[in-house]
């Protein structure tokens, strides 16, 4: 099989025509956050391809025109898989063909589809010095960060996730006797190592003081708050191409909720429908997120206040694995039905039932013989009409 590589660098988007080993003409166009795949329905045989038998991941054909089946999809759809290295970001999927009737080309096939994006050469991740314990400001603050169950009711036991699934994460600060605080995730970087170093492979999730950068190209996002001292996020699982384990390096900051007019104290999601950044806590102050497209600079406060409310944490390792059966990756799995065999019937029960059945049959035959064949002497029957006539004296 051929791997289809479409490189996107410096804003230039490439369209790559590919002739597969089976002779099928496929054209892949990689956009900024979407993909277009065109399949020539004419095959080097008498029968054309069946458009309804083509799937890009889990998505059917978008339209058919001039002998071409065209898929138009965003990378958030069709179950695209996302992988990263230090320099590139790769979106992968599979184009499959399974004819629905005998009137079309009969041989099923599958072809990998890939779009590869080159990271900006001037981007470097912040290098944290992971620390454990408490952060002290006006009183003692205890920070925590956990992988949660899907409903955020309790910490999750397993740290293994399927590629493309959503990872629920909750960070919290126990303010104890401190004044009320609001918690932010300033930075989060996914890495291949528990300690960041220049040799670590990294991928930026949250940067620029609370801008959820990964929400631009995935389903990752901040969730509405249940309380100001907690912040909950969903991170769409991806893996580095060299290994399955991922570590999340995050910097937390607890802040005064009365001082939220600072562009460095915010939580911003990217809305792909409106193509703009949105503020989590107060949508009316959305201008605080405008700097997510450039560089966010805060209003300087006392250094002791700022540093005393920060905390760095490392979460992991998270193991990211593909589906159990790659061949059924795009099929819905139905749980197997388990049929339990009944316990065998004891032999004595069978004999007892047979004896009872024979007894009932013999009794029925005896009654039939008595009424139909044998009639005792001196016993006569009268018609029913005679029984109604009074006796003569």
Coordinates of C-alpha atoms in Angstrom, one line a residue:
X1 CA 0.0 0.0 0.0
X2 CA 1.1 3.6 -0.6
X3 CA 1.2 6.2 2.2
X4 CA -0.2 9.5 0.9
X5 CA 1.9 12.4 2.3
X6 CA 0.6 15.9 1.8
X7 CA 2.9 18.5 3.4
X8 CA 1.6 21.9 4.5
X9 CA 4.2 24.5 5.3
X10 CA 4.3 28.3 5.4
X11 CA 0.6 28.4 4.5
X12 CA 0.9 26.5 1.2
X13 CA -1.5 23.6 0.8
X14 CA -0.6 20.8 -1.6
X15 CA -2.9 18.5 -3.7
X16 CA -1.4 15.1 -4.3
X17 CA -2.6 12.7 -7.1
X18 CA -1.9 9.1 -6.3
X19 CA -2.2 5.9 -8.4
X20 CA -2.6 3.0 -6.1
X21 CA -1.3 -0.5 -6.6
X22 CA -4.8 -1.6 -7.6
X23 CA -4.9 1.0 -10.3
X24 CA -7.4 3.4 -8.5
X25 CA -6.9 7.1 -9.0
X26 CA -7.1 9.0 -5.7
X27 CA -6.5 12.7 -5.2
X28 CA -5.8 14.1 -1.7
X29 CA -6.1 17.9 -0.9
X30 CA -5.0 18.9 2.7
X31 CA -6.4 22.2 4.0
X32 CA -5.7 24.0 7.2
X33 CA -8.2 21.9 9.2
X34 CA -10.0 19.9 6.6
X35 CA -9.4 17.4 3.8
X36 CA -10.8 16.7 0.3
X37 CA -10.4 13.2 -1.2
X38 CA -11.5 12.5 -4.8
X39 CA -11.8 9.0 -6.1
X40 CA -12.1 8.3 -9.9
X41 CA -14.9 5.9 -10.3
X42 CA -13.6 4.6 -13.6
X43 CA -11.4 1.5 -13.1
X44 CA -9.2 -0.3 -15.5
X45 CA -11.9 -2.9 -16.0
X46 CA -15.4 -3.0 -17.4
X47 CA -17.2 -2.2 -14.2
X48 CA -16.9 1.1 -12.3
X49 CA -16.6 1.6 -8.5
X50 CA -19.7 1.7 -6.4
X51 CA -19.9 5.2 -4.8
X52 CA -22.1 3.9 -2.0
X53 CA -19.4 1.3 -1.2
X54 CA -16.8 3.9 -0.5
X55 CA -16.0 5.2 3.1
X56 CA -13.4 7.6 4.4
X57 CA -13.1 6.3 7.9
X58 CA -16.7 6.4 9.1
X59 CA -17.9 9.0 6.5
X60 CA -19.7 8.2 3.2
X61 CA -19.1 10.1 0.0
X62 CA -20.1 13.8 0.1
X63 CA -21.1 14.1 -3.6
X64 CA -20.6 12.4 -6.9
X65 CA -19.9 14.5 -10.1
X66 CA -18.3 13.9 -13.5
X67 CA -17.3 10.4 -12.6
X68 CA -15.6 11.4 -9.3
X69 CA -16.6 10.4 -5.8
X70 CA -15.6 13.3 -3.5
X71 CA -15.2 13.3 0.3
X72 CA -15.1 16.7 2.1
X73 CA -14.4 16.5 5.8
X74 CA -12.9 18.3 8.7
X75 CA -10.2 16.4 10.7
X76 CA -12.6 16.4 13.7
X77 CA -15.0 14.1 11.7
X78 CA -14.8 10.7 10.2
X79 CA -12.6 9.3 13.0
X80 CA -9.3 10.8 11.9
X81 CA -6.4 9.8 14.0
X82 CA -3.9 12.4 15.1
X83 CA -0.2 11.7 15.8
X84 CA 2.7 14.0 16.5
X85 CA 6.5 14.2 16.5
X86 CA 8.8 17.0 17.5
X87 CA 8.5 18.6 14.0
X88 CA 5.3 17.4 12.4
X89 CA 1.6 16.8 13.1
X90 CA -0.1 13.9 11.1
X91 CA -3.7 13.2 10.5
X92 CA -4.4 9.6 9.4
X93 CA -7.4 7.7 8.1
X94 CA -8.3 4.8 5.8
X95 CA -10.3 4.9 2.5
X96 CA -12.2 1.6 2.1
X97 CA -14.2 0.1 -0.7
X98 CA -16.9 -2.7 -0.4
X99 CA -19.3 -3.0 -3.3
X100 CA -23.0 -3.2 -2.4
X101 CA -24.2 -5.0 -5.6
X102 CA -22.7 -7.2 -8.3
X103 CA -23.2 -4.5 -10.9
X104 CA -20.0 -2.7 -9.8
X105 CA -16.3 -3.4 -9.5
X106 CA -16.3 -6.5 -7.3
X107 CA -12.9 -6.4 -5.5
X108 CA -12.8 -4.7 -2.0
X109 CA -9.7 -2.5 -1.2
X110 CA -8.4 -0.1 1.4
X111 CA -5.9 2.8 1.1
X112 CA -4.3 4.9 3.9
X113 CA -4.9 8.6 3.7
X114 CA -2.5 11.1 5.5
X115 CA -2.0 14.8 5.8
X116 CA 1.2 15.9 7.4
X117 CA 1.7 19.4 8.8
X118 CA 5.1 20.9 9.6
X119 CA 5.3 22.8 12.9
X120 CA 6.5 26.4 12.9
X121 CA 10.3 26.3 13.2
X122 CA 10.4 29.1 15.8
X123 CA 8.0 27.3 18.3
X124 CA 9.6 25.9 21.4
X125 CA 7.8 24.5 24.4
X126 CA 8.3 26.1 27.8
X127 CA 10.6 24.0 30.0
X128 CA 9.1 23.4 33.4
X129 CA 10.8 22.2 36.5
X130 CA 8.2 19.8 37.9
X131 CA 7.6 20.3 41.6
X132 CA 5.5 18.5 44.1
X133 CA 3.9 19.7 47.4
X134 CA 2.1 22.9 48.3
X135 CA 2.3 26.4 47.0
X136 CA 2.2 29.2 49.6
X137 CA 0.7 32.6 49.2
X138 CA -1.5 34.1 51.9
X139 CA -1.9 30.8 53.6
X140 CA -1.3 27.3 52.3
X141 CA -2.8 26.1 48.9
X142 CA -2.9 22.4 47.9
X143 CA -3.1 21.8 44.2
X144 CA -4.2 18.5 42.5
X145 CA -4.7 17.3 39.0
X146 CA -6.3 13.9 38.1
X147 CA -7.6 11.8 35.3
X148 CA -11.3 11.5 36.0
X149 CA -14.2 9.1 35.2
X150 CA -16.3 10.2 32.2
X151 CA -18.9 11.9 34.5
X152 CA -16.1 13.5 36.7
X153 CA -17.6 11.8 39.7
X154 CA -14.3 10.2 40.8
X155 CA -10.7 9.7 39.7
X156 CA -10.3 7.1 36.9
X157 CA -8.4 3.9 37.8
X158 CA -7.1 3.1 34.4
X159 CA -4.8 5.5 32.4
X160 CA -5.2 3.7 29.1
X161 CA -7.2 5.4 26.4
X162 CA -8.1 4.6 22.8
X163 CA -6.6 6.9 20.1
X164 CA -9.1 9.7 19.4
X165 CA -11.1 9.2 22.6
X166 CA -11.7 12.1 25.1
X167 CA -9.6 12.2 28.3
X168 CA -11.4 13.9 31.2
X169 CA -9.0 15.8 33.4
X170 CA -9.7 17.9 36.5
X171 CA -7.4 20.3 38.3
X172 CA -8.3 21.8 41.7
X173 CA -7.0 24.0 44.4
X174 CA -7.9 23.5 48.0
X175 CA -8.1 27.0 49.3
X176 CA -8.6 26.0 52.9
X177 CA -8.7 29.3 54.9
X178 CA -7.5 31.3 52.0
X179 CA -9.7 33.9 50.3
X180 CA -11.9 32.6 47.5
X181 CA -9.8 31.8 44.4
X182 CA -10.3 30.9 40.7
X183 CA -8.1 28.3 39.1
X184 CA -6.6 28.5 35.6
X185 CA -4.5 26.3 33.4
X186 CA -1.9 28.6 32.0
X187 CA 0.1 26.1 30.0
X188 CA -0.1 22.4 29.1
X189 CA 2.4 20.5 27.0
X190 CA 2.2 16.8 26.0
X191 CA 5.6 15.1 26.0
X192 CA 7.2 11.7 25.6
X193 CA 9.1 12.1 28.9
X194 CA 8.2 12.8 32.6
X195 CA 10.9 15.5 32.7
X196 CA 11.0 18.0 29.9
X197 CA 14.3 18.5 28.1
X198 CA 15.4 19.8 24.7
X199 CA 15.4 16.1 23.5
X200 CA 11.8 15.6 24.5
X201 CA 9.1 15.2 21.8
X202 CA 6.4 17.7 22.7
X203 CA 3.0 18.9 21.5
X204 CA 1.4 22.1 22.8
X205 CA -2.1 21.8 24.2
X206 CA -2.7 25.0 26.1
X207 CA -0.4 28.0 25.7
X208 CA -0.3 31.8 25.7
X209 CA -1.8 32.0 29.2
X210 CA -4.9 29.8 28.9
X211 CA -5.5 29.6 25.1
X212 CA -6.5 26.0 24.4
X213 CA -4.5 25.8 21.1
X214 CA -5.5 22.1 20.6
X215 CA -9.2 23.1 20.4
X216 CA -8.5 24.6 17.0
X217 CA -7.8 21.1 15.4
X218 CA -9.5 18.6 17.7
X219 CA -12.4 18.1 20.1
X220 CA -10.3 19.2 23.1
X221 CA -11.9 22.0 25.2
X222 CA -12.4 23.6 28.6
X223 CA -15.7 22.6 30.2
X224 CA -18.1 24.9 32.0
X225 CA -17.1 25.3 35.7
X226 CA -18.9 23.6 38.6
X227 CA -16.9 25.8 41.0
X228 CA -14.2 28.4 40.6
X229 CA -11.6 26.4 42.5
X230 CA -11.8 23.6 39.9
X231 CA -11.2 23.5 36.2
X232 CA -12.2 20.6 33.9
X233 CA -10.9 19.8 30.4
X234 CA -11.4 17.2 27.8
X235 CA -8.2 16.3 25.8
X236 CA -8.7 14.2 22.6
X237 CA -6.2 11.4 22.8
X238 CA -3.3 11.3 20.4
X239 CA 0.0 9.5 20.3
X240 CA 3.5 10.3 19.4
X241 CA 4.7 8.3 16.5
X242 CA 7.7 6.8 18.4
X243 CA 5.8 5.6 21.5
X244 CA 2.4 5.1 23.1
X245 CA 3.0 6.8 26.5
X246 CA 2.2 10.5 26.9
X247 CA 3.0 12.8 29.8
X248 CA 1.1 16.1 30.4
X249 CA 3.1 19.0 31.9
X250 CA 0.8 21.7 33.1
X251 CA 1.2 25.0 35.0
X252 CA -1.7 26.0 37.3
X253 CA -2.4 29.4 38.7
X254 CA -4.9 30.3 41.4
X255 CA -6.1 33.9 41.2
X256 CA -8.4 36.5 42.7
X257 CA -11.8 36.2 41.0
X258 CA -12.3 40.0 41.5
X259 CA -9.3 40.7 39.2
X260 CA -10.2 39.0 36.0
X261 CA -9.5 41.8 33.5
X262 CA -6.0 40.5 32.9
X263 CA -5.3 38.7 29.5
X264 CA -2.9 36.3 31.3
X265 CA -5.6 35.0 33.6
X266 CA -8.2 33.4 31.3
X267 CA -9.5 30.1 29.8
X268 CA -10.2 30.4 26.1
X269 CA -11.7 27.8 23.7
X270 CA -11.7 28.1 19.9
X271 CA -15.1 28.0 18.4
X272 CA -14.7 26.4 14.9
X273 CA -18.2 27.3 13.9
X274 CA -17.7 31.1 14.4
X275 CA -13.9 30.9 13.8
X276 CA -13.1 32.9 16.9
X277 CA -11.9 32.5 20.5
X278 CA -14.4 32.4 23.3
X279 CA -13.9 33.2 27.0
X280 CA -15.0 30.4 29.3
X281 CA -16.0 32.3 32.4
X282 CA -17.5 35.5 31.1
X283 CA -18.3 35.5 27.4
X284 CA -19.0 39.2 27.4
X285 CA -15.3 39.7 28.1
X286 CA -14.3 37.8 25.0
X287 CA -11.7 40.5 24.1
X288 CA -9.4 38.9 26.6
X289 CA -9.1 36.0 24.2
X290 CA -8.2 38.2 21.2
X291 CA -4.5 37.9 22.1
X292 CA -4.6 34.1 21.5
X293 CA -3.8 34.9 17.8
X294 CA -0.6 36.8 18.9
X295 CA 1.0 37.1 22.2
X296 CA -0.8 37.7 25.5
X297 CA 0.9 40.2 27.9
X298 CA -0.4 40.7 31.4
X299 CA -0.6 43.7 33.7
X300 CA 2.3 43.3 36.1
X301 CA 1.4 42.8 39.8
X302 CA 3.6 42.1 42.8
X303 CA 5.9 39.2 41.9
X304 CA 5.3 37.6 45.3
X305 CA 1.6 37.4 44.7
X306 CA 2.0 35.9 41.2
X307 CA 4.7 33.3 42.1
X308 CA 3.1 32.3 45.3
X309 CA -0.1 31.1 43.6
X310 CA 1.5 29.0 40.8
X311 CA 2.1 25.3 40.7
X312 CA 3.5 22.9 38.1
X313 CA 2.3 19.4 37.8
X314 CA 3.0 16.3 35.6
X315 CA 0.3 13.8 34.8
X316 CA 1.1 10.4 33.4
X317 CA 2.1 8.2 31.8
X318 CA -1.1 8.0 29.8
X319 CA -1.1 5.0 27.5
X320 CA -2.7 5.7 24.1
X321 CA -3.6 2.6 22.1
X322 CA -5.4 1.9 18.9
X323 CA -8.6 -0.2 18.7
X324 CA -8.1 -3.9 19.6
X325 CA -8.7 -5.0 16.1
X326 CA -7.3 -2.6 13.4
X327 CA -9.4 -4.3 10.8
X328 CA -12.6 -3.4 12.6
X329 CA -11.5 0.1 13.6
X330 CA -14.4 1.8 11.8
X331 CA -17.0 -0.8 12.7
X332 CA -19.3 -0.6 15.7
X333 CA -18.6 -3.6 18.0
X334 CA -21.6 -5.5 19.3
X335 CA -21.1 -7.4 22.6
X336 CA -21.2 -11.1 22.2
X337 CA -24.3 -12.9 23.4
X338 CA -23.4 -15.7 25.9
X339 CA -25.8 -18.7 25.9
X340 CA -25.7 -20.8 29.0
X341 CA -26.5 -24.5 28.7
X342 CA -29.2 -25.8 31.0
X343 CA -28.3 -28.5 33.6
X344 CA -29.0 -32.0 32.5
X345 CA -32.2 -33.7 33.9
X346 CA -31.6 -36.5 36.3
X347 CA -32.4 -40.1 35.0
X348 CA -34.7 -40.9 37.9
X349 CA -36.9 -38.0 37.0
X350 CA -37.2 -39.3 33.4
X351 CA -38.2 -42.8 34.7
X352 CA -40.8 -41.4 37.1
X353 CA -42.4 -39.3 34.4
X354 CA -42.6 -42.3 32.1
X355 CA -44.2 -44.5 34.8
X356 CA -46.8 -41.8 35.5
X357 CA -47.6 -41.4 31.8
X358 CA -48.1 -45.2 31.4
X359 CA -50.5 -45.3 34.4
X360 CA -52.6 -42.5 33.0
X361 CA -52.8 -44.2 29.6
X362 CA -53.9 -47.5 31.2
X363 CA -56.6 -45.8 33.3
X364 CA -58.0 -44.0 30.3
X365 CA -58.2 -47.3 28.3
X366 CA -60.0 -49.1 31.1
X367 CA -62.7 -46.4 31.3
X368 CA -63.2 -46.5 27.6
X369 CA -63.7 -50.3 27.6
X370 CA -66.2 -50.1 30.5
X371 CA -68.5 -47.6 28.9
X372 CA -68.2 -48.8 25.3
X373 CA -67.9 -52.6 25.4
X374 CA -69.0 -54.1 28.7
X375 CA -72.4 -53.4 30.2
X376 CA -73.7 -55.2 33.4
X377 CA -77.0 -57.3 33.4
X378 CA -80.2 -55.8 34.8
X379 CA -79.0 -52.4 34.1
X380 CA -81.1 -50.6 31.3
X381 CA -81.1 -47.1 30.2
X382 CA -84.1 -45.1 29.3
X383 CA -84.4 -42.2 26.9
X384 CA -84.4 -38.8 28.5
X385 CA -87.9 -38.1 27.3
X386 CA -89.3 -41.1 29.3
X387 CA -87.9 -39.9 32.5
X388 CA -90.2 -36.9 32.3
X389 CA -93.5 -39.1 32.2
X390 CA -94.9 -39.8 35.7
X391 CA -95.2 -43.5 36.5
X392 CA -98.7 -45.3 36.1
X393 CA -100.3 -46.6 39.3

